[in-house]
GROMACS .gro file of C-alpha atoms in nm:
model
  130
    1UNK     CA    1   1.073   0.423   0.548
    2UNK     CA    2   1.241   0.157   0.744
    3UNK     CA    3   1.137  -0.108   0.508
    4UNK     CA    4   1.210   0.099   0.194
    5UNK     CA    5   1.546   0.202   0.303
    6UNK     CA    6   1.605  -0.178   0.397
    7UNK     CA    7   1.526  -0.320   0.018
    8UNK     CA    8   1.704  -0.041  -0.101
    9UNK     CA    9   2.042  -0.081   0.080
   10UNK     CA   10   2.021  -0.404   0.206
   11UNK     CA   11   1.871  -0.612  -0.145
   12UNK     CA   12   1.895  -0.424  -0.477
   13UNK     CA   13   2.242  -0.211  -0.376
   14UNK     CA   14   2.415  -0.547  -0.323
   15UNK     CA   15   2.256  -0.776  -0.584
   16UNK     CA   16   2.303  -0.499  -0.805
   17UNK     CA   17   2.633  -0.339  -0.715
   18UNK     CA   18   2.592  -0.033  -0.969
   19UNK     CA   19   2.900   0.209  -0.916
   20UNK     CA   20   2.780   0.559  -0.866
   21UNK     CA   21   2.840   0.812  -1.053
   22UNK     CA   22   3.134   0.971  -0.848
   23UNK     CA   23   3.291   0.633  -0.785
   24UNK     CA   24   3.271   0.469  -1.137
   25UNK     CA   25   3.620   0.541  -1.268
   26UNK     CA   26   3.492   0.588  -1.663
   27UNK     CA   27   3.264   0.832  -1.559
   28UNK     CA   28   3.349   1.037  -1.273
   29UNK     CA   29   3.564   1.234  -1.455
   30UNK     CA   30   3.220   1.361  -1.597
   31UNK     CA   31   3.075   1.420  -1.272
   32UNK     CA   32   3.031   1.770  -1.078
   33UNK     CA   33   3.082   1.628  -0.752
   34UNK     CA   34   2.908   1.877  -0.525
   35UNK     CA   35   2.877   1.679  -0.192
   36UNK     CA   36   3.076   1.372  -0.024
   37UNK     CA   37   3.032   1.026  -0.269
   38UNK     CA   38   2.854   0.817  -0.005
   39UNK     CA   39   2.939   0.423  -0.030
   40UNK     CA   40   2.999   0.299  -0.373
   41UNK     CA   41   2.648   0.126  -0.485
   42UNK     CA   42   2.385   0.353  -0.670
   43UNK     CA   43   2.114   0.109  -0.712
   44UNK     CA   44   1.843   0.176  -0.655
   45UNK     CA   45   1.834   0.538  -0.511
   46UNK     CA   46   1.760   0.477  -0.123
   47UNK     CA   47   1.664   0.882  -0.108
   48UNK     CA   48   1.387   0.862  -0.400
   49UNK     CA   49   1.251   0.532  -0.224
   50UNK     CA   50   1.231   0.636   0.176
   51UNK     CA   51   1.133   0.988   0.045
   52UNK     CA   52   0.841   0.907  -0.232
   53UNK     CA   53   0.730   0.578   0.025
   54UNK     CA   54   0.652   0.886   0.253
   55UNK     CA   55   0.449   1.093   0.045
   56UNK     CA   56   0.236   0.820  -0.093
   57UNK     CA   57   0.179   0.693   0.233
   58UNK     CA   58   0.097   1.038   0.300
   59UNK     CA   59  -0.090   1.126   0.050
   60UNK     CA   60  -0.352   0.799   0.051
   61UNK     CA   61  -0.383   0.815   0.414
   62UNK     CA   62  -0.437   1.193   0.497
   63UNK     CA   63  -0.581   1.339   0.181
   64UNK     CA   64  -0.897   1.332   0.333
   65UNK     CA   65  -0.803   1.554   0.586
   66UNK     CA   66  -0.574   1.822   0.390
   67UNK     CA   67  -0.744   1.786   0.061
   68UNK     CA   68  -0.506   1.879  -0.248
   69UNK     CA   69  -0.239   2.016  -0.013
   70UNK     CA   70  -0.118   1.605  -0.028
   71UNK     CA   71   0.050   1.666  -0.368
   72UNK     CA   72   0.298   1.897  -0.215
   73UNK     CA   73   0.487   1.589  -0.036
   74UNK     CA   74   0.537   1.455  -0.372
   75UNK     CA   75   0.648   1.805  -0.492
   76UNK     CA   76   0.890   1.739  -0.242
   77UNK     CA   77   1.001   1.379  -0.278
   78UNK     CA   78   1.076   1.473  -0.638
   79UNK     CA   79   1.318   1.792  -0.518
   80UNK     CA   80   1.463   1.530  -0.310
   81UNK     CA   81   1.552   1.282  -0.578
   82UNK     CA   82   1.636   1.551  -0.820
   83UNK     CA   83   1.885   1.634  -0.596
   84UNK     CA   84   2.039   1.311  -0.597
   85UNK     CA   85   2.117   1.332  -0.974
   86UNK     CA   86   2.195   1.715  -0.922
   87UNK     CA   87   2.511   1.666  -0.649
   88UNK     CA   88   2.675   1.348  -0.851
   89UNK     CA   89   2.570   1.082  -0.658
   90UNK     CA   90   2.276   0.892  -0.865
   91UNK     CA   91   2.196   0.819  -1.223
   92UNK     CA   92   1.880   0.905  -1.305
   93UNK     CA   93   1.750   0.555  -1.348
   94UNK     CA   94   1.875   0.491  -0.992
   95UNK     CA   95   1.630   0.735  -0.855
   96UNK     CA   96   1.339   0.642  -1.153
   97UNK     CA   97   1.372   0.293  -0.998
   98UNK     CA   98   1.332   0.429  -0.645
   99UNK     CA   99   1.076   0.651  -0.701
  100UNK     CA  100   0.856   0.310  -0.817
  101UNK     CA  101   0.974   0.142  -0.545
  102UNK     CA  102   0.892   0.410  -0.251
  103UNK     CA  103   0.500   0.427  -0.399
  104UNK     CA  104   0.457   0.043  -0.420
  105UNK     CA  105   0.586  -0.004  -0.081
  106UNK     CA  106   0.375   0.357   0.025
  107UNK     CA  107   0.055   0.229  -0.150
  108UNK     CA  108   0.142  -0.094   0.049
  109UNK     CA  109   0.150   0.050   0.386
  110UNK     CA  110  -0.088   0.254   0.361
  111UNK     CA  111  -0.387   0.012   0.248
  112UNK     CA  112  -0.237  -0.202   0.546
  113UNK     CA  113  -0.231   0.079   0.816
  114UNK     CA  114  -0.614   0.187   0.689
  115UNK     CA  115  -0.754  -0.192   0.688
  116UNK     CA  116  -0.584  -0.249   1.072
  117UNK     CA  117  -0.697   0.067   1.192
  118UNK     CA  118  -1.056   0.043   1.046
  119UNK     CA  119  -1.042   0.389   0.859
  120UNK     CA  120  -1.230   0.377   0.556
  121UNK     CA  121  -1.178   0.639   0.322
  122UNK     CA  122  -1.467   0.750   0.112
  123UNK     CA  123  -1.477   0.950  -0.230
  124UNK     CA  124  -1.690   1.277  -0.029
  125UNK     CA  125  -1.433   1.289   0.222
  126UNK     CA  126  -1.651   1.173   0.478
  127UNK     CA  127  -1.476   0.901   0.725
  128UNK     CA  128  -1.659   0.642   0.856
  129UNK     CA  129  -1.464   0.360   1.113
  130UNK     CA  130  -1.509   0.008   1.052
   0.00000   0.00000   0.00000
């Protein structure tokens, strides 16, 4: 999460500089502002990316050991996100472009922590250590 969030805010939200939603003054008048606007850059959603870098880091690394119940963090990234667009605060683009950046940097991580730690994940869900 810490180097998702840091891409997120600290790269794309400046080189960007995207208004959100609430904040851009052609649209907000559009918007159903439901909680407090945040800072003013929505690119790319830092929620979506710390939340779906989770559950793919999640889901690669423990689906061994709890099987099919791994989908449900990405059942819950997704609520997560959705949320973002729900309240006012993110396009959905924003969080589309988060989403793909939380998994690339969750696949990432989680290839890294398995080849460091030696666990080797095999197809029968069998673990052998390296």
């Amino acid at each position: 999460m810490a180097i998702t969030d840091s891409v997120s805010s600290r790269i794309f939200k400046p080189l960007v500089g995207r208004l959100r939603p609430c904040c851009d003054p052609d649209f907000s008048s559009n918007v159903r502002l439901l909680v407090g606007c945040g800072g003013n850059e929505s690119f790319l959603s830092s929620h979506a990316a710390n939340h779906f870098g989770l559950a793919m880091f999640i889901f690669i690394t423990f689906r061994s050991f709890i099987g099919n119940w791994a989908y449900v963090f990405f059942i819950w990234a997704a609520a997560i996100s959705y949320a973002q667009i729900y309240v006012g605060v993110h396009y959905p683009f924003d969080v589309l472009c988060g989403t793909i950046l939380g998994c690339l940097v969750g696949w990432a991580s989680a290839n890294i922590f398995q080849q460091k730690n030696g666990l080797l994940v095999r197809r029968d869900r069998n673990l052998s250590y390296a």
